[in-house]
Amino acid sequence: MTPISSLSRSDLAAWLAERSQPGYRAAQVKGWLGRGAGSFADMHDLPAALRAELAGSFRLSSLDPVLQSSADGGATTKVLYQLDGGYTVEAVVMRYPGRSTLCISSQVGCPVGCPFCATGQGPFGRNLKSWEIVDQAVDAARRLTEEGRRLSHVVFMGMGEPMANYAAVVDSVRALADADLLGISPRRVVISTAGLVPRIGQLAGEGLPVTLAISLHAARDELRDVLVPINRKYPLGELVPAARDFAARSGRRVSYEWVVLAGVNDTDRDAEELGRLLEPRLAHVNLIPFNPVNGTPYQAPDRRSVKAFAERIRSHGLNVTIRDTRGREADAACGQLRARAIREGAATA
Ligand code: SAH
Ligand code: SF4
């Protein structure tokens, strides 16, 4: 059965008009989905016959939750969803005082294949449809509503490379902003990319005030070619100007992600190279201590060395923060719950 989320606003309006329903019904249906209705029958202000017809024509979600895990005393929860066709993806909710952030997936697997990343280890499956991305947020919003919370922020830092599924990602950002559905402003959305330079330029032209995060991880091509293999196609000399141009056109500071791999990219030399590469005014560096992944040769750094590395970067005038290690027990870094589920036979690739 077709998921209702796969209908665009105008498709839904047309479906309702064919049934002689007034124009405001589309907003009512979207509103119920955004508020986390568990079924069409729950949509009390719709006529009973319409509710029955909706239930006979559509599924409420394109996603089927198959596995969950939780960490940080319940502050971090992760859900593995089965998609149509059998693939699985995961989404993580992180609860903070006053805000709740969803880490969303845009692809099954990832074609970029970074050697430290659980998602990058497996084969690439497929792109998610825009509504499969949005339904992760709708499901998270429903779960949060039950706790008296609101989904406030979305980060494209789950499985996949969002810029390699560009059209669906941009459509999903617009759909998340729909005030009738979730009303999550693009200002509260972060798109993280390994650095697909032409798409960064295209995104700058969309007029969407999202935050761009660049997964840098190395400030010299020789190392970045290994850690983020797409660097061989779009080297630092093209990536950094593209990010700078995005910042200039959007007026929004770009954030640079740096997974700290002990002894690999946390040396004095790395801090110096980074200091030379970035312009303090327009950049913000976010250090992410490596969350160990089975089968990779990398080690997590200890807290002290991450702090020392942050200090060294700061001494070059750059703004630096250290990401907390939320969700370690929830296998929360990028593809790790799915990797465990596949290992344990609880899910298929
Ligand atoms: N493909 C995009 C978005 C998903 S990954 C990108 O690479 O930017 C989101 C972030 O998680 C990236 O910065 C990525 O490098 C980081 N990441 C991946 N695996 C990790 C791990 N095992 N530990 C810590 N961070 C990781
Ligand atoms: Fe893909 Fe991002 Fe993982 Fe690299 S870090 S393999 S780009 S999901």
mmCIF file of C-alpha atoms and ligand atoms in Angstrom, residues 110 112 114 116-118 156-162 192-194 213-217 257-259 288-293 323 333-334 336, ligand 1:
data_model
loop_
_atom_site.group_PDB
_atom_site.id
_atom_site.type_symbol
_atom_site.label_atom_id
_atom_site.label_comp_id
_atom_site.label_asym_id
_atom_site.label_seq_id
_atom_site.Cartn_x
_atom_site.Cartn_y
_atom_site.Cartn_z
ATOM 1 C CA CYS A 110 27.268 4.990 1.395
ATOM 2 C CA VAL A 112 31.987 7.245 -0.416
ATOM 3 C CA CYS A 114 35.501 6.177 4.362
ATOM 4 C CA PHE A 116 36.792 4.477 9.641
ATOM 5 C CA CYS A 117 33.007 4.513 9.134
ATOM 6 C CA ALA A 118 30.664 1.583 9.797
ATOM 7 C CA PHE A 156 21.925 14.661 8.221
ATOM 8 C CA MET A 157 24.660 12.690 9.965
ATOM 9 C CA GLY A 158 23.181 9.207 9.882
ATOM 10 C CA MET A 159 23.827 6.706 7.131
ATOM 11 C CA GLY A 160 24.758 7.919 3.690
ATOM 12 C CA GLU A 161 26.138 10.941 1.914
ATOM 13 C CA PRO A 162 23.286 13.471 1.660
ATOM 14 C CA SER A 192 26.898 17.050 6.674
ATOM 15 C CA THR A 193 28.919 16.147 3.591
ATOM 16 C CA ALA A 194 32.142 14.383 2.699
ATOM 17 C CA ALA A 213 28.988 20.751 7.858
ATOM 18 C CA ILE A 214 32.054 19.577 5.945
ATOM 19 C CA SER A 215 33.613 16.290 7.073
ATOM 20 C CA LEU A 216 37.209 17.404 6.765
ATOM 21 C CA HIS A 217 39.177 14.956 8.984
ATOM 22 C CA GLU A 257 33.851 17.996 11.328
ATOM 23 C CA TRP A 258 37.040 16.253 12.402
ATOM 24 C CA VAL A 259 36.820 12.630 13.562
ATOM 25 C CA ILE A 288 34.365 14.084 17.131
ATOM 26 C CA PRO A 289 36.292 11.493 19.158
ATOM 27 C CA PHE A 290 36.332 8.327 17.031
ATOM 28 C CA ASN A 291 33.682 5.827 18.037
ATOM 29 C CA PRO A 292 35.467 2.487 17.483
ATOM 30 C CA VAL A 293 34.211 0.361 14.584
ATOM 31 C CA ARG A 323 31.388 16.731 20.426
ATOM 32 C CA ALA A 333 27.839 6.488 15.219
ATOM 33 C CA CYS A 334 26.840 6.213 11.649
ATOM 34 C CA GLN A 336 26.706 0.922 13.843
HETATM 35 N N1 SAH B 1 28.253 11.197 4.832
HETATM 36 C C1 SAH B 1 28.162 12.405 5.556
HETATM 37 C C2 SAH B 1 27.143 12.368 6.669
HETATM 38 C C3 SAH B 1 27.071 11.136 7.517
HETATM 39 S S1 SAH B 1 28.449 10.790 8.562
HETATM 40 C C4 SAH B 1 29.503 12.831 6.074
HETATM 41 O O1 SAH B 1 30.430 12.022 6.039
HETATM 42 O O2 SAH B 1 29.630 13.985 6.458
HETATM 43 C C5 SAH B 1 28.307 12.038 9.827
HETATM 44 C C6 SAH B 1 29.604 12.290 10.572
HETATM 45 O O3 SAH B 1 29.936 11.152 11.394
HETATM 46 C C7 SAH B 1 30.777 12.528 9.629
HETATM 47 O O4 SAH B 1 31.522 13.646 10.030
HETATM 48 C C8 SAH B 1 31.559 11.246 9.801
HETATM 49 O O5 SAH B 1 32.890 11.400 9.459
HETATM 50 C C9 SAH B 1 31.311 10.888 11.250
HETATM 51 N N2 SAH B 1 31.619 9.497 11.585
HETATM 52 C C10 SAH B 1 31.498 8.396 10.813
HETATM 53 N N3 SAH B 1 31.894 7.302 11.472
HETATM 54 C C11 SAH B 1 32.289 7.704 12.703
HETATM 55 C C12 SAH B 1 32.825 7.021 13.853
HETATM 56 N N4 SAH B 1 32.998 5.719 13.866
HETATM 57 N N5 SAH B 1 33.132 7.763 14.934
HETATM 58 C C13 SAH B 1 32.933 9.108 14.947
HETATM 59 N N6 SAH B 1 32.428 9.781 13.897
HETATM 60 C C14 SAH B 1 32.115 9.100 12.779
#
